[in-house]
Coordinates of C-alpha atoms in Angstrom, one line a residue:
Chain A
M1 CA 23.8 37.3 22.5
N2 CA 21.2 35.4 20.7
R3 CA 19.4 38.1 18.8
N4 CA 17.6 35.8 16.4
M5 CA 14.0 36.7 17.3
R6 CA 12.2 34.7 14.6
G7 CA 11.9 31.5 16.6
G8 CA 9.2 33.0 18.8
A9 CA 11.4 33.9 21.8
V10 CA 14.7 35.6 22.6
V11 CA 17.4 34.9 25.2
L12 CA 19.4 38.0 25.8
S13 CA 22.4 36.6 27.5
P14 CA 23.9 33.1 27.8
R15 CA 23.6 33.4 31.6
D16 CA 19.8 33.9 31.4
N17 CA 17.4 31.3 32.8
V18 CA 14.4 33.0 31.2
A19 CA 13.5 33.8 27.5
T20 CA 11.1 36.6 26.3
A21 CA 8.3 35.7 23.8
T22 CA 8.5 37.7 20.6
R23 CA 5.0 36.6 19.6
D24 CA 2.0 35.0 21.4
L25 CA 2.9 31.4 22.1
E26 CA 0.4 28.5 22.9
T27 CA 0.7 25.8 25.5
G28 CA 2.7 22.9 24.2
T29 CA 4.7 25.0 21.7
S30 CA 8.2 23.7 21.3
V31 CA 10.5 26.8 21.2
P32 CA 13.9 26.3 19.7
L33 CA 16.6 28.3 21.5
G34 CA 20.3 28.7 21.3
E35 CA 22.7 28.2 18.4
M36 CA 24.4 25.1 17.0
E37 CA 25.7 22.7 19.7
K38 CA 24.0 24.6 22.5
R39 CA 20.7 24.3 20.8
H40 CA 17.8 23.0 22.8
T41 CA 14.0 23.1 22.8
V42 CA 11.7 24.2 25.6
V43 CA 8.1 23.0 25.6
L44 CA 5.7 25.5 27.1
K45 CA 3.6 24.4 30.0
E46 CA 1.2 27.4 29.6
P47 CA 0.4 30.1 27.0
I48 CA 3.1 32.9 27.0
R49 CA 2.0 36.3 25.7
F50 CA 4.2 38.5 23.5
G51 CA 6.8 40.2 25.8
H52 CA 6.3 37.9 28.7
K53 CA 8.9 35.5 30.0
F54 CA 9.2 31.7 30.4
S55 CA 11.7 29.5 32.2
L56 CA 14.5 27.8 30.2
K57 CA 15.1 25.3 33.0
P58 CA 13.7 24.4 36.4
I59 CA 14.4 27.3 38.8
S60 CA 14.2 26.5 42.5
K61 CA 12.6 28.7 45.1
G62 CA 14.8 31.5 46.4
T63 CA 17.2 31.5 43.4
A64 CA 17.8 34.3 41.0
I65 CA 15.8 35.0 37.9
I66 CA 18.4 36.1 35.3
K67 CA 17.6 38.2 32.2
Y68 CA 20.1 40.5 30.3
G69 CA 22.7 38.4 32.2
E70 CA 21.6 40.2 35.4
I71 CA 19.4 39.4 38.4
I72 CA 15.9 40.7 38.0
G73 CA 14.4 39.1 41.1
L74 CA 14.1 35.9 43.1
A75 CA 11.9 32.9 42.5
R76 CA 9.1 32.9 45.1
Q77 CA 8.4 29.2 44.4
D78 CA 9.9 26.3 42.4
I79 CA 9.4 27.1 38.8
P80 CA 9.4 24.1 36.3
E81 CA 10.9 24.5 32.8
G82 CA 8.6 26.1 30.3
S83 CA 6.5 28.1 32.8
H84 CA 5.3 31.6 32.7
V85 CA 7.7 33.7 34.9
H86 CA 6.0 36.8 36.2
L87 CA 4.6 38.5 39.4
H88 CA 3.0 35.3 40.7
N89 CA 6.4 33.5 41.1
V90 CA 9.0 36.3 41.2
E91 CA 9.9 38.7 44.0
S92 CA 11.7 42.0 43.4
Q93 CA 14.7 42.6 45.7
R94 CA 14.5 46.3 45.3
T95 CA 10.9 47.5 45.8
S96 CA 10.9 46.7 49.5
H97 CA 12.7 48.4 52.4
R98 CA 15.7 46.1 52.0
V99 CA 16.9 48.5 49.2
K100 CA 19.5 50.5 51.0
R101 CA 21.5 47.5 52.2
L102 CA 21.7 46.2 48.7
C103 CA 22.6 49.5 47.2
R104 CA 25.5 49.8 49.6
S105 CA 26.7 46.2 49.3
P106 CA 30.4 45.6 49.8
A107 CA 30.7 44.7 46.0
M108 CA 29.3 48.1 45.1
R109 CA 31.6 49.9 47.6
E110 CA 34.5 48.0 46.2
E111 CA 33.6 49.1 42.7
V112 CA 33.5 52.8 43.7
R113 CA 36.8 52.5 45.6
H114 CA 38.4 50.8 42.6
K115 CA 37.5 53.9 40.5
K116 CA 39.6 56.3 42.6
Chain B
M1 CA 26.6 49.8 6.6
R2 CA 26.3 53.4 5.4
K3 CA 28.3 56.1 7.1
P4 CA 26.4 58.2 9.6
K5 CA 25.9 61.9 8.8
K6 CA 27.8 64.3 10.9
S7 CA 25.9 67.6 10.4
F8 CA 22.5 69.2 10.7
L9 CA 20.9 72.6 10.1
G10 CA 20.5 74.6 13.2
Y11 CA 20.1 78.2 14.6
R12 CA 23.3 79.6 16.0
R13 CA 22.5 81.7 19.1
E14 CA 24.2 84.6 20.8
T15 CA 26.2 82.3 23.1
G16 CA 27.5 80.2 20.2
E17 CA 25.2 77.3 21.1
V18 CA 23.0 75.9 18.4
G19 CA 19.2 75.4 18.6
V20 CA 17.0 73.1 16.5
R21 CA 13.9 75.3 16.8
N22 CA 13.2 79.0 16.7
H23 CA 10.5 79.6 19.3
V24 CA 9.5 82.7 21.1
A25 CA 8.8 81.4 24.6
I26 CA 6.1 83.0 26.7
I27 CA 7.0 82.1 30.3
P28 CA 4.7 82.8 33.2
S29 CA 6.7 83.2 36.5
V30 CA 3.7 81.9 38.4
S31 CA 0.6 79.8 37.7
C32 CA -1.6 82.9 38.4
A33 CA -0.1 84.4 35.2
A34 CA -0.3 81.2 33.1
S35 CA -3.7 81.7 31.5
T36 CA -2.7 85.3 30.5
A37 CA 0.5 83.9 29.0
G38 CA -1.5 81.3 27.2
M39 CA -3.8 83.9 25.7
I40 CA -0.9 85.8 24.3
A41 CA 0.8 82.7 22.9
S42 CA -2.4 81.5 21.2
R43 CA -2.8 84.7 19.3
V44 CA 0.8 85.1 18.0
K45 CA 2.2 82.6 15.5
G46 CA 5.6 81.3 16.5
C47 CA 5.0 81.6 20.2
T48 CA 5.0 78.8 22.7
A49 CA 3.6 79.2 26.2
I50 CA 5.0 77.2 29.1
F51 CA 2.2 76.1 31.4
N52 CA 4.0 76.7 34.7
Q53 CA 1.8 75.5 37.6
L54 CA 4.2 76.7 40.3
G55 CA 6.0 79.9 41.3
C56 CA 4.4 80.8 44.6
G57 CA 3.8 79.1 48.0
Q58 CA 7.2 77.7 47.6
V59 CA 10.4 78.2 49.6
D60 CA 14.1 77.4 49.6
L61 CA 15.3 74.5 47.4
D62 CA 11.7 73.9 46.1
L63 CA 11.4 77.5 44.8
E64 CA 15.0 77.4 43.5
Q65 CA 14.3 74.2 41.5
T66 CA 11.3 75.8 39.9
A67 CA 13.3 79.0 39.1
R68 CA 16.2 76.9 37.7
T69 CA 13.9 75.0 35.4
L70 CA 12.2 78.1 34.0
V71 CA 15.5 79.9 33.5
G72 CA 17.0 76.8 31.8
L73 CA 14.0 76.6 29.5
G74 CA 14.3 80.3 28.6
R75 CA 18.0 80.0 27.9
N76 CA 17.7 76.8 25.8
P77 CA 19.1 77.5 22.3
N78 CA 15.7 76.4 20.8
V79 CA 14.4 79.7 22.1
A80 CA 15.1 82.8 20.0
A81 CA 13.5 85.3 22.4
V82 CA 11.4 85.3 25.6
L83 CA 8.5 87.2 27.1
V84 CA 8.1 86.7 30.9
V85 CA 4.6 87.3 32.2
G86 CA 4.5 88.0 35.9
L87 CA 1.7 88.7 38.3
G88 CA 3.7 91.0 40.6
C89 CA 3.4 89.5 44.1
E90 CA 4.7 86.0 43.6
A91 CA 7.6 84.3 45.4
L92 CA 9.4 83.6 42.2
S93 CA 10.5 87.0 41.1
P94 CA 9.6 87.6 37.4
W95 CA 12.3 90.4 37.2
K96 CA 15.0 88.0 38.4
L97 CA 13.7 85.3 36.1
A98 CA 13.9 87.7 33.1
E99 CA 17.4 88.9 34.2
D100 CA 18.7 85.4 34.5
I101 CA 17.4 84.3 31.1
A102 CA 18.9 87.5 29.6
Q103 CA 22.3 86.3 30.6
S104 CA 22.1 84.2 27.4
R105 CA 22.1 87.5 25.6
K106 CA 18.8 86.8 23.7
P107 CA 16.0 89.4 23.8
V108 CA 13.9 89.1 26.9
E109 CA 10.8 91.3 27.6
I110 CA 8.6 91.4 30.7
I111 CA 5.0 92.2 31.5
I112 CA 3.6 92.4 35.0
I113 CA -0.2 92.0 35.2
Q114 CA -0.6 93.9 38.4
E115 CA 1.5 96.8 37.2
I116 CA -0.1 97.1 33.7
G117 CA -3.6 96.8 35.1
G118 CA -5.2 93.4 34.5
T119 CA -5.3 90.6 32.0
V120 CA -6.9 92.6 29.1
R121 CA -4.2 95.2 29.2
A122 CA -1.4 92.6 29.7
V123 CA -2.7 90.7 26.7
E124 CA -2.9 93.8 24.6
E125 CA 0.7 94.8 25.4
G126 CA 1.8 91.1 25.2
L127 CA 0.5 90.7 21.7
R128 CA 2.4 93.8 20.6
T129 CA 5.6 92.6 22.3
A130 CA 5.3 89.0 21.2
G131 CA 4.8 90.1 17.7
K132 CA 8.0 92.1 17.8
L133 CA 9.9 89.1 19.2
V134 CA 8.6 86.8 16.5
E135 CA 9.7 89.3 13.9
F136 CA 13.2 89.3 15.4
A137 CA 13.2 85.4 15.6
S138 CA 12.0 85.1 12.0
K139 CA 15.1 86.8 10.7
R140 CA 17.3 84.1 12.1
K141 CA 18.5 81.5 9.5
R142 CA 19.4 77.9 9.8
E143 CA 23.1 77.1 9.0
T144 CA 25.0 73.8 8.6
V145 CA 26.7 72.8 11.9
G146 CA 28.4 69.7 13.2
A147 CA 26.5 67.1 15.1
K148 CA 28.8 67.9 18.0
E149 CA 26.6 71.0 18.7
L150 CA 23.6 68.8 19.4
V151 CA 22.3 68.0 23.0
M152 CA 19.8 65.1 23.1
G153 CA 17.7 64.1 26.0
I154 CA 16.7 60.4 26.3
E155 CA 13.4 59.3 27.9
C156 CA 11.5 56.1 28.2
G157 CA 7.8 55.9 29.2
G158 CA 5.0 53.4 28.9
S159 CA 7.6 50.6 28.7
D160 CA 6.9 47.0 27.8
A161 CA 9.2 44.1 27.3
T162 CA 10.1 45.3 23.8
S163 CA 11.6 48.6 25.3
G164 CA 14.6 46.8 26.8
I165 CA 15.1 44.4 23.9
A166 CA 14.6 46.6 20.9
A167 CA 13.8 50.3 21.3
N168 CA 16.3 51.2 24.2
P169 CA 19.3 49.3 22.7
A170 CA 18.6 50.9 19.3
V171 CA 18.4 54.4 20.9
G172 CA 21.6 53.5 22.8
V173 CA 23.3 52.9 19.5
A174 CA 22.0 56.3 18.2
S175 CA 23.3 58.0 21.4
D176 CA 26.7 56.4 20.9
L177 CA 26.8 57.7 17.3
L178 CA 26.0 61.2 18.5
I179 CA 28.6 61.1 21.2
E180 CA 31.2 59.7 18.7
A181 CA 30.4 62.7 16.5
G182 CA 31.2 64.9 19.6
G183 CA 27.7 65.5 20.7
T184 CA 25.9 65.2 24.1
S185 CA 23.2 62.9 25.5
I186 CA 21.4 63.3 28.8
F187 CA 19.3 60.5 30.3
S188 CA 17.3 60.7 33.5
E189 CA 14.8 58.9 35.7
T190 CA 16.5 57.9 39.0
P191 CA 14.0 55.2 40.0
E192 CA 14.8 53.4 36.8
L193 CA 18.4 53.1 37.8
I194 CA 17.4 50.9 40.7
G195 CA 18.8 47.4 40.0
A196 CA 21.0 48.6 37.2
E197 CA 23.4 51.0 39.1
H198 CA 26.3 48.6 38.9
I199 CA 26.3 48.8 35.1
L200 CA 26.6 52.6 35.1
V201 CA 29.0 52.7 38.1
K202 CA 31.4 50.7 35.9
R203 CA 31.1 53.3 33.1
A204 CA 31.6 56.4 35.3
V205 CA 34.7 58.4 34.3
D206 CA 35.9 58.5 37.9
G207 CA 35.1 57.5 41.5
D208 CA 33.4 60.9 42.3
V209 CA 30.9 60.4 39.4
A210 CA 30.3 56.8 40.5
K211 CA 29.7 57.9 44.1
K212 CA 27.3 60.7 43.0
L213 CA 25.3 58.2 41.0
L214 CA 24.9 55.9 44.0
E215 CA 24.1 58.9 46.2
V216 CA 21.2 60.1 44.0
V217 CA 19.7 56.6 44.0
A218 CA 20.1 56.3 47.8
R219 CA 18.7 59.8 48.3
F220 CA 15.7 58.9 46.2
E221 CA 15.0 55.7 48.1
E222 CA 15.5 57.5 51.4
K223 CA 13.0 60.2 50.4
L224 CA 10.4 57.6 49.5
K225 CA 11.0 55.8 52.8
S226 CA 10.7 59.0 54.9
A227 CA 7.4 59.8 53.2
G228 CA 6.3 56.3 54.1
L229 CA 6.0 55.3 50.4
N230 CA 6.8 51.9 48.9
M231 CA 7.3 51.7 45.1
R232 CA 5.7 48.3 45.0
G233 CA 2.5 48.8 43.0
T234 CA 3.7 51.7 40.9
Q235 CA 7.1 50.4 39.7
P236 CA 6.7 48.7 37.5
S237 CA 3.4 50.4 36.5
P238 CA 0.3 48.4 35.6
G239 CA 1.0 48.9 31.9
N240 CA 4.6 47.7 32.3
I241 CA 3.4 44.5 34.0
E242 CA 0.7 43.9 31.4
G243 CA 3.5 44.2 28.8
G244 CA 5.6 41.5 30.5
I245 CA 7.9 43.5 32.9
T246 CA 7.9 41.8 36.3
T247 CA 10.2 43.7 38.6
L248 CA 11.7 47.2 38.9
E249 CA 15.1 45.6 38.4
E250 CA 14.0 44.2 35.1
K251 CA 12.6 47.5 34.0
S252 CA 15.8 49.4 35.0
L253 CA 18.0 46.9 33.2
G254 CA 16.0 47.5 30.1
C255 CA 16.0 51.2 30.6
V256 CA 19.7 51.5 31.0
H257 CA 20.2 50.3 27.5
K258 CA 19.0 53.6 26.2
A259 CA 22.2 55.2 27.5
G260 CA 24.3 53.1 25.0
S261 CA 27.8 52.2 26.0
S262 CA 29.6 55.6 26.3
P263 CA 31.4 56.6 29.5
L264 CA 29.3 58.5 32.0
Q265 CA 30.8 62.0 32.3
D266 CA 28.8 63.3 35.3
V267 CA 25.6 63.3 37.3
L268 CA 23.5 66.4 37.2
E269 CA 20.9 67.8 39.6
Y270 CA 17.3 68.3 38.3
A271 CA 17.4 71.0 35.5
D272 CA 21.1 71.7 36.0
A273 CA 22.8 73.0 32.9
V274 CA 25.0 70.4 31.1
A275 CA 28.5 71.8 31.1
G276 CA 30.5 69.5 28.7
R277 CA 30.1 66.9 26.0
G278 CA 29.4 63.2 26.1
L279 CA 26.9 61.2 28.2
Y280 CA 25.3 62.7 31.4
F281 CA 22.7 61.4 33.9
M282 CA 20.2 63.8 35.4
D283 CA 18.5 63.1 38.7
T284 CA 14.8 63.2 38.0
G285 CA 11.7 61.2 38.9
G286 CA 10.3 58.6 36.5
Y287 CA 7.3 60.7 35.5
D288 CA 7.9 61.7 31.9
I289 CA 6.0 65.0 32.1
E290 CA 8.5 66.3 34.8
S291 CA 11.7 64.7 33.6
I292 CA 11.6 65.9 30.0
P293 CA 11.3 69.6 30.9
A294 CA 14.2 69.1 33.4
M295 CA 16.5 67.8 30.6
V296 CA 15.3 70.6 28.2
A297 CA 16.1 73.1 31.0
G298 CA 19.5 71.4 31.3
G299 CA 20.1 72.1 27.6
A300 CA 18.6 69.2 25.7
E301 CA 17.4 70.5 22.3
I302 CA 15.8 67.3 21.1
I303 CA 14.2 64.4 23.0
V304 CA 14.2 60.8 21.9
F305 CA 11.4 58.9 23.7
T306 CA 11.1 55.2 23.7
T307 CA 7.7 53.7 24.4
G308 CA 6.5 50.1 24.1
R309 CA 2.9 50.8 25.1
G310 CA 2.7 54.0 23.1
T311 CA 2.3 57.6 24.5
P312 CA 1.3 60.9 22.8
T313 CA 3.5 63.0 25.1
G314 CA 5.3 66.1 23.7
A315 CA 7.2 68.9 25.3
P316 CA 7.3 72.7 25.0
I317 CA 10.3 74.1 23.1
A318 CA 12.0 70.8 22.2
P319 CA 10.8 68.3 19.6
V320 CA 10.1 64.8 20.9
V321 CA 10.9 61.8 18.6
K322 CA 8.9 58.8 19.6
V323 CA 10.4 55.3 19.1
T324 CA 8.6 52.0 19.8
G325 CA 10.1 48.5 19.8
N326 CA 6.6 47.1 19.4
S327 CA 5.4 46.8 15.8
R328 CA 1.8 46.3 17.1
T329 CA 2.0 49.5 19.0
Y330 CA 3.4 51.2 15.9
R331 CA 0.6 50.0 13.7
K332 CA -2.0 51.0 16.3
M333 CA -0.6 54.4 17.2
K334 CA 1.0 55.7 14.0
D335 CA -0.4 59.1 14.8
N336 CA 1.9 59.3 17.8
I337 CA 4.9 57.3 17.0
D338 CA 7.8 58.5 14.7
V339 CA 10.0 55.4 14.4
N340 CA 9.3 51.7 14.5
A341 CA 12.1 49.7 16.1
G342 CA 9.9 46.7 16.2
T343 CA 11.6 45.4 13.1
I344 CA 14.3 44.2 15.5
I345 CA 11.9 41.8 17.0
D346 CA 10.2 41.0 13.7
G347 CA 13.8 39.9 12.6
S348 CA 14.0 42.2 9.5
E349 CA 16.6 44.7 10.9
S350 CA 19.5 44.6 13.4
I351 CA 19.8 46.8 16.5
E352 CA 22.7 48.6 14.8
E353 CA 20.6 49.3 11.6
V354 CA 17.7 50.7 13.6
G355 CA 20.1 52.7 15.7
L356 CA 21.6 54.3 12.6
R357 CA 18.0 55.0 11.3
I358 CA 17.1 56.7 14.7
Y359 CA 20.3 58.8 14.6
E360 CA 19.5 59.9 11.1
E361 CA 15.9 60.8 12.2
I362 CA 17.3 62.8 15.1
L363 CA 19.5 64.9 12.6
A364 CA 16.5 65.3 10.3
V365 CA 14.3 66.5 13.1
A366 CA 17.1 68.7 14.4
S367 CA 17.2 70.2 10.9
G368 CA 13.5 71.1 11.0
K369 CA 11.4 68.0 10.2
Q370 CA 8.4 68.1 12.5
T371 CA 7.6 65.2 14.9
K372 CA 4.2 63.6 15.4
A373 CA 3.9 65.3 18.9
E374 CA 4.8 68.7 17.3
T375 CA 2.3 68.5 14.5
L376 CA -0.4 67.7 17.1
G377 CA 0.8 70.7 19.2
F378 CA 1.5 68.7 22.4
I379 CA 3.4 70.7 25.0
E380 CA 2.9 68.7 28.3
F381 CA 4.9 70.3 31.1
G382 CA 5.6 69.8 34.8
I383 CA 8.3 70.6 37.3
S384 CA 9.1 68.2 40.2
R385 CA 8.6 69.5 43.7
V386 CA 11.2 69.3 46.4
G387 CA 8.9 70.1 49.3
P388 CA 5.3 70.8 50.2
S389 CA 3.5 74.1 49.4
T390 CA 3.8 76.7 52.1

């Protein structure tokens, strides 16, 4: 886990496609992310406030937004690299009436059965 | 890194359990007796009133849950003695309440307003009785005990993006340290499991516990649905969104870090007494004011509360240690926040270092150090309802 938070943003898992700003960042800021050979820079397309997220790569409509290595929602539209990722372009999968189906997904049932 | 401490100074109670405070609790069995109870508590040093807003117009499971919470609070090892103040005609029997609390073998007294003849007489008798109970409590002494005696409740409220990155992971480390020392942690807030259940399911000690966990989440979602409610708009809350949290899943995934990495021993009902050691989940709502008392009723003697946005909330009976992962919030709300975990984001401390610092603060507070919420006298209190008033 990249816990170096001095660069202005943090990526919590290598699977993530978003980073969290650890200070207020201006449009055009180049944010260095990753370590050593995996190091790359994201240029911000808009200002990102402290605590808010931006995309590390282009994310197409309908695909998962990943933070902590887990799905936090789906992209409501195509999101270019370096964009603010928030309510305007992300949809929760759980705060609608689709909840029950997801909670009782086959994968989850398998996990419970596996425990016995 | 330095070795974590393994002991604190606590009050050994009649049951063998150890408390971290030495309160005389004045417990009204019904809201109608709450102001009278408050008058008694305000005049006798060492007393804490519990502002119970329920106790009548309730039936079945709803009434049982209120009773279970009040009994649990009375039995909590932070309480040396109890005075129950009843009205006399309420659904929640004050006599039964006193009897159930007395099973913990601590002194329990009772005053019934209708029997004694009004508030003035109840207060007169109450001051005399409360005074005697405080005298009894004051003779109890702290002794050195192992950290394994400690039951901690973990809460998060007023979350922002720093909660999941800094404060909750650091509290998770502290919880793991306590559990390694043989102690117990309870965490709660069912809506904030939504989207993160799979992580805890993997850590459940067996299939039954995993099933129970998924059941309480499904039950919660079902209840909302049957009431025609949709969490969109309240979860995440406006403050969460402002702080950078986009979806409930994201909030939950950040919340679940506060439970550290220990195995999940069991899932408890609201205000149910914790029966073993290790990590427990309690089924409560996400409203701090109602979930903290449930954990205290379940046996939590100290609460660790992470908050990114900052909140003043305290609790009756149990000290609340406030931790923020946001250094700006810490600077702005120093009056209310005990520990700054924002150093993780500033880059000057690691999660493990802050976790150890929080663990040490927990033992210091358990040994008698006052928290910000305690010095301000904050005793917010609420009990969740199961059904409508009747």
